[in-house]
CSV table of C-alpha atoms in Angstrom, one decimal:
chain,number,residue,atom,x,y,z
A,9,UNK,CA,2.9,60.9,126.9
A,10,UNK,CA,2.8,64.8,126.6
A,11,UNK,CA,0.4,67.4,127.7
A,12,UNK,CA,-2.9,66.6,126.5
A,13,UNK,CA,-3.9,68.2,123.3
A,14,UNK,CA,-7.4,69.8,123.3
A,15,UNK,CA,-9.6,69.7,120.3
A,16,UNK,CA,-9.6,73.8,119.9
A,17,UNK,CA,-5.7,73.8,119.4
A,18,UNK,CA,-5.5,75.2,115.8
A,19,UNK,CA,-1.7,73.8,115.4
A,20,UNK,CA,-2.4,70.2,116.2
A,21,UNK,CA,-3.4,69.3,112.9
A,22,UNK,CA,-0.7,71.0,111.1
A,23,UNK,CA,1.7,69.4,113.4
A,24,UNK,CA,0.6,66.1,112.8
A,25,UNK,CA,0.5,66.5,109.0
A,26,UNK,CA,4.1,67.9,109.3
A,27,UNK,CA,5.4,64.7,111.3
A,28,UNK,CA,4.0,62.3,108.9
A,29,UNK,CA,5.4,64.3,105.7
A,30,UNK,CA,8.6,64.4,107.8
A,31,UNK,CA,8.5,60.7,108.3
A,32,UNK,CA,7.7,59.9,104.9
A,33,UNK,CA,10.3,62.0,103.2
A,34,UNK,CA,12.6,60.3,105.4
A,35,UNK,CA,11.6,56.9,104.7
A,36,UNK,CA,11.9,57.5,101.0
A,37,UNK,CA,15.4,59.1,101.3
A,38,UNK,CA,16.7,56.2,103.6
A,39,UNK,CA,15.7,53.5,100.9
A,40,UNK,CA,17.0,55.4,98.0
A,41,UNK,CA,20.6,56.5,99.6
A,42,UNK,CA,21.0,53.0,101.4
A,43,UNK,CA,20.2,51.2,98.3
A,44,UNK,CA,22.7,53.4,96.3
A,45,UNK,CA,25.5,52.8,98.7
A,46,UNK,CA,24.8,48.9,99.1
A,47,UNK,CA,25.1,48.9,95.3
A,48,UNK,CA,28.1,50.7,95.2
A,49,UNK,CA,30.1,48.8,98.0
A,50,UNK,CA,28.9,45.3,96.9
A,51,UNK,CA,32.1,43.5,95.5
A,52,UNK,CA,31.2,42.1,92.0
A,53,UNK,CA,30.9,38.2,92.6
A,54,UNK,CA,30.3,38.2,96.2
A,55,UNK,CA,27.1,39.8,96.7
A,56,UNK,CA,25.7,38.7,93.4
A,57,UNK,CA,21.9,38.8,93.1
A,58,UNK,CA,20.3,34.9,92.7
A,59,UNK,CA,16.8,36.1,92.3
A,60,UNK,CA,14.6,34.4,89.3
A,61,UNK,CA,13.2,37.6,88.2
A,62,UNK,CA,13.6,41.6,89.2
A,63,UNK,CA,11.3,43.7,90.9
A,64,UNK,CA,8.9,45.3,88.4
A,65,UNK,CA,9.1,49.3,88.1
A,66,UNK,CA,6.4,51.0,89.2
A,67,UNK,CA,4.5,53.7,86.7
A,68,UNK,CA,4.0,57.2,87.8
A,69,UNK,CA,0.2,56.4,87.8
A,70,UNK,CA,0.7,54.0,90.3
A,71,UNK,CA,2.6,56.4,92.5
A,72,UNK,CA,0.0,59.0,92.4
A,73,UNK,CA,-2.6,56.0,93.5
A,74,UNK,CA,-0.5,55.0,96.4
A,75,UNK,CA,0.1,58.9,97.2
A,76,UNK,CA,-3.9,59.3,97.2
A,77,UNK,CA,-3.7,56.1,99.7
A,78,UNK,CA,-1.3,57.5,101.9
A,79,UNK,CA,-3.3,61.0,102.2
A,80,UNK,CA,-6.8,59.0,102.8
A,81,UNK,CA,-5.3,57.2,105.5
A,82,UNK,CA,-4.0,60.4,107.3
A,83,UNK,CA,-7.3,61.8,106.8
A,84,UNK,CA,-9.2,59.2,108.7
A,85,UNK,CA,-6.2,59.1,111.3
A,86,UNK,CA,-6.9,62.5,112.0
A,87,UNK,CA,-10.5,62.4,111.7
A,88,UNK,CA,-10.8,59.5,114.4
A,89,UNK,CA,-8.5,61.4,116.9
A,90,UNK,CA,-10.4,64.6,116.2
A,91,UNK,CA,-13.7,62.9,117.2
A,92,UNK,CA,-12.4,61.5,120.2
A,93,UNK,CA,-12.3,57.7,119.4
A,94,UNK,CA,-8.6,57.7,120.6
A,95,UNK,CA,-6.8,60.5,122.2
A,96,UNK,CA,-4.7,63.0,119.6
A,97,UNK,CA,-1.8,62.2,121.6
A,98,UNK,CA,-1.4,58.8,120.2
A,99,UNK,CA,-0.7,60.7,117.0
A,100,UNK,CA,2.4,61.8,118.2
A,101,UNK,CA,3.5,58.8,120.3
A,102,UNK,CA,6.7,57.9,118.3
A,103,UNK,CA,9.6,56.2,119.7
A,104,UNK,CA,12.0,58.8,119.2
A,105,UNK,CA,14.3,57.3,122.0
A,106,UNK,CA,14.4,54.2,120.0
A,107,UNK,CA,15.2,55.9,116.7
A,108,UNK,CA,18.1,57.8,118.0
A,109,UNK,CA,19.7,54.7,119.6
A,110,UNK,CA,18.9,52.0,116.8
A,111,UNK,CA,18.7,53.9,113.5
A,112,UNK,CA,22.7,53.7,113.0
A,113,UNK,CA,22.3,50.0,114.0
A,114,UNK,CA,19.9,49.4,111.2
A,115,UNK,CA,22.2,51.3,108.7
A,116,UNK,CA,25.0,49.2,109.8
A,117,UNK,CA,22.9,45.8,109.7
A,118,UNK,CA,21.7,46.6,106.1
A,119,UNK,CA,24.7,45.2,104.8
A,120,UNK,CA,24.1,41.7,106.4
A,121,UNK,CA,20.3,42.0,105.2
A,122,UNK,CA,21.5,42.8,101.6
A,123,UNK,CA,23.9,39.8,101.8
A,124,UNK,CA,21.5,37.6,103.2
A,125,UNK,CA,18.7,38.7,100.5
A,126,UNK,CA,21.0,38.1,97.5
A,127,UNK,CA,22.3,34.8,98.6
A,128,UNK,CA,18.9,33.6,99.4
A,129,UNK,CA,19.9,32.7,103.1
A,130,UNK,CA,16.7,32.2,104.6
A,131,UNK,CA,17.4,30.5,108.1
A,132,UNK,CA,20.8,32.6,108.8
A,133,UNK,CA,20.9,32.8,112.6
A,134,UNK,CA,23.5,33.8,115.3
A,135,UNK,CA,25.1,31.0,117.4
A,136,UNK,CA,23.4,31.9,120.4
A,137,UNK,CA,20.0,31.5,118.7
A,138,UNK,CA,18.0,28.4,119.9
A,139,UNK,CA,15.2,27.4,117.3
A,140,UNK,CA,14.3,24.3,118.6
A,141,UNK,CA,10.7,23.9,119.5
A,142,UNK,CA,9.2,26.2,117.1
A,143,UNK,CA,7.2,25.6,114.2
A,144,UNK,CA,9.2,25.3,111.1
A,145,UNK,CA,7.3,27.7,109.2
A,146,UNK,CA,8.4,30.3,111.8
A,147,UNK,CA,12.4,29.2,111.4
A,148,UNK,CA,13.3,31.7,109.0
A,149,UNK,CA,14.5,35.2,108.5
A,150,UNK,CA,11.4,37.0,107.6
A,151,UNK,CA,12.1,40.2,105.6
A,152,UNK,CA,15.7,38.8,105.5
A,153,UNK,CA,16.4,40.5,108.9
A,154,UNK,CA,19.1,39.3,111.2
A,155,UNK,CA,18.0,36.5,113.4
A,156,UNK,CA,14.4,36.6,112.2
A,157,UNK,CA,12.2,36.8,115.4
A,158,UNK,CA,14.8,35.4,117.7
A,159,UNK,CA,16.9,38.1,119.1
A,160,UNK,CA,17.0,41.1,121.4
A,161,UNK,CA,18.5,42.9,118.4
A,162,UNK,CA,15.9,42.1,116.2
A,163,UNK,CA,13.3,43.2,118.6
A,164,UNK,CA,14.8,46.5,119.4
A,165,UNK,CA,15.2,47.5,115.2
A,166,UNK,CA,11.9,45.7,114.3
A,167,UNK,CA,9.5,48.8,114.8
A,168,UNK,CA,12.0,51.2,112.8
A,169,UNK,CA,12.3,48.8,110.2
A,170,UNK,CA,8.6,48.5,109.6
A,171,UNK,CA,8.2,52.7,109.9
A,172,UNK,CA,10.9,53.1,107.1
A,173,UNK,CA,9.0,50.1,105.0
A,174,UNK,CA,6.1,52.0,105.1
A,175,UNK,CA,7.4,55.5,104.9
A,176,UNK,CA,6.3,56.5,108.3
A,177,UNK,CA,2.6,55.3,107.8
A,178,UNK,CA,2.9,51.6,110.0
A,179,UNK,CA,1.4,53.1,113.2
A,180,UNK,CA,-1.3,55.0,111.3
A,181,UNK,CA,-2.3,51.6,109.9
A,182,UNK,CA,-2.3,49.9,113.1
A,183,UNK,CA,-4.5,52.6,114.4
A,184,UNK,CA,-7.3,51.5,112.0
A,185,UNK,CA,-8.3,48.8,114.3
A,186,UNK,CA,-9.1,51.0,117.0
A,187,UNK,CA,-12.4,52.7,115.8
A,188,UNK,CA,-14.0,49.2,115.3
A,189,UNK,CA,-12.7,48.1,118.4
A,190,UNK,CA,-14.2,50.9,120.3
A,191,UNK,CA,-17.4,50.5,118.4
A,192,UNK,CA,-17.6,46.7,119.2
A,193,UNK,CA,-17.0,47.4,122.9
A,194,UNK,CA,-19.8,50.0,122.9
A,195,UNK,CA,-22.3,47.2,122.0
A,196,UNK,CA,-21.5,45.9,125.3
A,197,UNK,CA,-22.9,48.4,127.4
A,198,UNK,CA,-23.4,46.0,130.5
A,199,UNK,CA,-19.7,45.6,130.9
A,200,UNK,CA,-17.6,47.9,133.2
A,201,UNK,CA,-14.6,49.6,131.4
A,202,UNK,CA,-12.5,47.7,134.1
A,203,UNK,CA,-13.9,44.4,133.4
A,204,UNK,CA,-13.1,44.6,129.5
A,205,UNK,CA,-10.9,41.9,128.6
A,206,UNK,CA,-9.0,42.2,125.2
A,207,UNK,CA,-6.4,39.9,123.5
A,208,UNK,CA,-3.6,40.9,121.2
A,209,UNK,CA,-2.4,37.8,119.1
A,210,UNK,CA,1.3,37.8,117.9
A,211,UNK,CA,1.8,41.1,119.9
A,212,UNK,CA,5.0,41.5,118.9
A,213,UNK,CA,7.0,44.6,120.2
A,214,UNK,CA,3.9,45.8,121.7
A,215,UNK,CA,2.9,48.8,119.7
A,216,UNK,CA,-0.7,47.9,119.2
A,217,UNK,CA,-1.3,47.3,122.8
A,218,UNK,CA,0.5,50.5,123.3
A,219,UNK,CA,-2.2,52.1,121.3
A,220,UNK,CA,-5.0,50.4,123.1
A,221,UNK,CA,-3.9,51.4,126.4
A,222,UNK,CA,-4.0,55.0,125.3
A,223,UNK,CA,-7.8,54.7,124.1
A,224,UNK,CA,-8.8,52.2,126.9
A,225,UNK,CA,-6.8,53.1,130.1
A,226,UNK,CA,-8.9,51.0,132.3
A,227,UNK,CA,-9.2,47.8,130.1
A,228,UNK,CA,-7.4,44.5,130.8
A,229,UNK,CA,-5.2,44.0,127.9
A,230,UNK,CA,-3.4,40.5,127.0
A,231,UNK,CA,-0.7,39.7,124.2
A,232,UNK,CA,0.7,36.6,123.2
A,233,UNK,CA,3.7,36.0,120.9
A,234,UNK,CA,6.1,33.2,119.7
A,235,UNK,CA,9.1,35.2,120.5
A,236,UNK,CA,10.7,35.8,124.1
A,237,UNK,CA,12.8,38.5,122.8
A,238,UNK,CA,9.9,40.6,121.3
A,239,UNK,CA,7.9,39.9,124.5
A,240,UNK,CA,10.9,41.4,126.2
A,241,UNK,CA,10.7,44.7,124.2
A,242,UNK,CA,6.9,44.7,124.7
A,243,UNK,CA,7.1,44.5,128.3
A,244,UNK,CA,9.7,47.4,128.1
A,245,UNK,CA,7.6,49.4,125.8
A,246,UNK,CA,4.2,48.9,127.8
A,247,UNK,CA,6.0,49.5,131.3
A,248,UNK,CA,6.6,53.2,130.3
A,249,UNK,CA,2.9,53.6,130.4
A,250,UNK,CA,0.8,54.4,133.5
A,251,UNK,CA,-1.8,51.9,134.8
A,252,UNK,CA,-2.1,48.3,134.6
A,253,UNK,CA,0.8,46.4,132.9
A,254,UNK,CA,-0.7,44.2,130.1
A,255,UNK,CA,-0.4,40.5,130.7
A,256,UNK,CA,1.9,38.9,128.2
A,257,UNK,CA,2.5,35.2,127.5
A,258,UNK,CA,4.7,33.3,125.0
A,259,UNK,CA,2.7,31.1,123.2
A,260,UNK,CA,1.6,29.8,119.7
A,261,UNK,CA,-1.4,31.5,118.1
A,262,UNK,CA,-2.3,27.7,117.1
A,263,UNK,CA,-2.8,26.7,120.7
A,264,UNK,CA,-4.1,29.9,122.8
A,265,UNK,CA,-3.5,29.2,126.2
A,266,UNK,CA,-6.8,30.7,127.5
A,267,UNK,CA,-10.3,29.1,128.5
A,268,UNK,CA,-13.1,29.6,125.7
A,269,UNK,CA,-15.4,32.5,125.7
A,270,UNK,CA,-13.0,34.7,127.9
A,271,UNK,CA,-12.1,37.9,125.9
A,272,UNK,CA,-14.2,40.6,124.9
A,273,UNK,CA,-12.2,41.3,121.7
A,274,UNK,CA,-9.6,39.8,120.0
A,275,UNK,CA,-7.3,41.5,117.8
A,276,UNK,CA,-4.2,40.2,115.5
A,277,UNK,CA,-2.1,42.7,113.3
A,278,UNK,CA,0.1,41.8,110.4
A,279,UNK,CA,0.3,38.2,111.2
A,280,UNK,CA,-1.6,36.2,108.6
A,281,UNK,CA,0.5,36.9,105.6
A,282,UNK,CA,3.5,35.0,107.3
A,283,UNK,CA,1.4,31.8,108.0
A,284,UNK,CA,0.9,28.8,105.8
A,285,UNK,CA,-2.9,28.7,104.7
A,286,UNK,CA,-3.8,25.7,107.0
A,287,UNK,CA,-2.2,27.4,110.1
A,288,UNK,CA,-4.3,30.7,109.3
A,289,UNK,CA,-7.6,28.8,109.7
A,290,UNK,CA,-6.4,27.3,113.1
A,291,UNK,CA,-5.5,30.7,114.4
A,292,UNK,CA,-8.9,32.2,113.4
A,293,UNK,CA,-10.4,29.2,115.0
A,294,UNK,CA,-8.6,29.8,118.1
A,295,UNK,CA,-9.5,33.1,118.2
A,296,UNK,CA,-12.9,32.3,117.8
A,297,UNK,CA,-12.9,29.9,120.8
A,298,UNK,CA,-11.5,32.3,123.2
A,299,UNK,CA,-13.8,35.4,122.5
A,300,UNK,CA,-17.2,35.7,124.1
A,301,UNK,CA,-20.4,35.5,122.3
A,302,UNK,CA,-21.0,38.8,121.1
A,303,UNK,CA,-17.7,39.7,121.2
A,304,UNK,CA,-15.4,40.7,118.0
A,305,UNK,CA,-12.6,39.7,116.4
A,306,UNK,CA,-10.4,42.5,114.2
A,307,UNK,CA,-7.6,41.6,111.8
A,308,UNK,CA,-5.1,44.0,110.3
A,309,UNK,CA,-3.0,42.6,107.5
A,310,UNK,CA,-1.9,43.2,103.7
A,311,UNK,CA,-4.1,44.5,100.9
A,312,UNK,CA,-4.9,41.3,99.0
A,313,UNK,CA,-5.6,41.1,95.0
A,314,UNK,CA,-9.4,41.1,95.3
A,315,UNK,CA,-9.5,44.6,96.8
A,316,UNK,CA,-6.6,46.3,95.3
A,317,UNK,CA,-6.1,44.7,91.6
A,318,UNK,CA,-4.4,48.1,90.7
A,319,UNK,CA,-1.5,47.5,93.3
A,320,UNK,CA,-0.7,44.2,92.1
A,321,UNK,CA,2.7,45.3,91.2
A,322,UNK,CA,3.5,46.4,94.5
A,323,UNK,CA,2.1,43.1,95.9
A,324,UNK,CA,4.5,41.2,93.4
A,325,UNK,CA,7.6,43.1,94.1
A,326,UNK,CA,6.9,42.7,98.2
A,327,UNK,CA,7.0,39.0,97.6
A,328,UNK,CA,10.0,39.3,95.2
A,329,UNK,CA,12.1,41.7,97.5
A,330,UNK,CA,11.1,40.3,100.9
A,331,UNK,CA,11.4,36.6,102.0
A,332,UNK,CA,7.7,36.1,102.9
A,333,UNK,CA,7.0,32.5,101.3
A,334,UNK,CA,3.6,32.4,102.0
A,335,UNK,CA,2.3,36.0,100.7
A,336,UNK,CA,1.4,35.0,97.3
A,337,UNK,CA,-1.0,32.4,98.9
A,338,UNK,CA,-2.0,35.0,101.5
A,339,UNK,CA,-3.0,37.7,98.8
A,340,UNK,CA,-5.4,35.2,97.0
A,341,UNK,CA,-6.9,33.7,100.3
A,342,UNK,CA,-10.4,34.3,101.2
A,343,UNK,CA,-10.2,35.2,104.8
A,344,UNK,CA,-14.0,36.2,105.1
A,345,UNK,CA,-14.5,32.7,104.2
A,346,UNK,CA,-12.4,31.4,107.1
A,347,UNK,CA,-13.8,33.4,109.5
A,348,UNK,CA,-17.4,32.2,108.6
A,349,UNK,CA,-16.1,28.8,108.6
A,350,UNK,CA,-15.0,29.5,112.1
A,351,UNK,CA,-18.4,30.5,113.1
A,352,UNK,CA,-17.9,34.3,112.9
A,353,UNK,CA,-20.7,36.5,111.6
A,354,UNK,CA,-21.5,40.2,110.6
A,355,UNK,CA,-18.0,40.2,108.7
A,356,UNK,CA,-17.0,43.4,107.3
A,357,UNK,CA,-14.1,44.4,105.4
A,358,UNK,CA,-11.8,47.7,105.0
A,359,UNK,CA,-9.0,48.9,103.2
A,360,UNK,CA,-6.4,51.8,104.3
A,361,UNK,CA,-3.5,52.5,102.3
A,362,UNK,CA,-1.3,49.1,102.1
A,363,UNK,CA,-3.7,47.2,104.8
A,364,UNK,CA,-6.8,45.3,104.8
A,365,UNK,CA,-8.9,44.9,107.9
A,366,UNK,CA,-11.6,42.1,108.9
A,367,UNK,CA,-14.2,42.8,111.5
A,368,UNK,CA,-16.1,39.9,112.7
A,369,UNK,CA,-18.7,39.0,115.5
A,370,UNK,CA,-19.0,35.9,117.4
A,371,UNK,CA,-22.8,35.1,117.5
A,372,UNK,CA,-24.8,35.2,120.8
A,373,UNK,CA,-26.1,31.5,120.1
A,374,UNK,CA,-23.6,28.8,118.4
A,375,UNK,CA,-23.8,28.2,114.9
A,376,UNK,CA,-24.4,24.9,113.5
A,377,UNK,CA,-21.6,22.2,113.4
A,378,UNK,CA,-21.9,21.9,109.6
A,379,UNK,CA,-20.9,25.6,108.9
A,380,UNK,CA,-17.2,24.7,109.8
A,381,UNK,CA,-15.0,23.8,106.9
A,382,UNK,CA,-11.2,22.7,106.5
A,383,UNK,CA,-9.0,24.2,104.3
């Protein structure tokens, strides 16, 4: 990372705001221009849409509400850094090298994504991709992306694609887990910083683990993911940082390969909306099993209808425009009830921009077995 930024630096906040504004404008411009180009070059009859319904236009009032949410997200992101919850360097830790290298490939690949979306090809993989042994719900082109989560190409362009999707706010949404994570660890005052163990479930390319390392330089970090390609990318991203390298393991979150009561905290970012409902419960149950009594489980995922009814058109458009077969069920699912069913207590919820967060604690004493419910 760059030279440490001090709280007294009067230009730091302005630089952060300028960076976020630039990323937002770039994301909007990219989507507008790429859509126009793809519509212009699509031969009639070859890339003919086969969707049942068209995306609903968003009203100016709704755009204003979205802009307000973006402003609130950036305000709390800056505030947490200003208060020292995490270093200000994290606000500027953008993968510029990957952007310069892979943005042209993202643009070129957009034609394949466009074709795949309009032809409803949801299991379209390169010949070299081996999908045997993976859960059926996982073997698909989420977001219509090339090779799903199975190739190095997909892993290399994923973070850039997500940043473009959220107009430069994806990392700011990920950072919303850091404040409750620090708070939950502060309650474990008898645990030395070097003894703290944190697991990130479905760690993907390691962006969340990289943020954790910036905030907790001495903690032992662990990550699991189903994709070996994404774990290779995570290893690359995390090996750039000083200190102990997080331990990465390929595994299914339905059967975490750890003993019970092992981690002081478990996190999970942007996974649950891509799982069938019964699998969500299995993953939550596994996270409960491996976290220590008194430890916390923090989830970041999409907003839901219950907390953001004014953004239902946005959620409906997301389900329509992206291949997310479990999303409509997710936005109506009671995740807090699932957490309680697993045994978690002190469950709180937060909403920031397009993401929702659950912070739950494993009780110091076991809950009665009757509290567990299947879905």
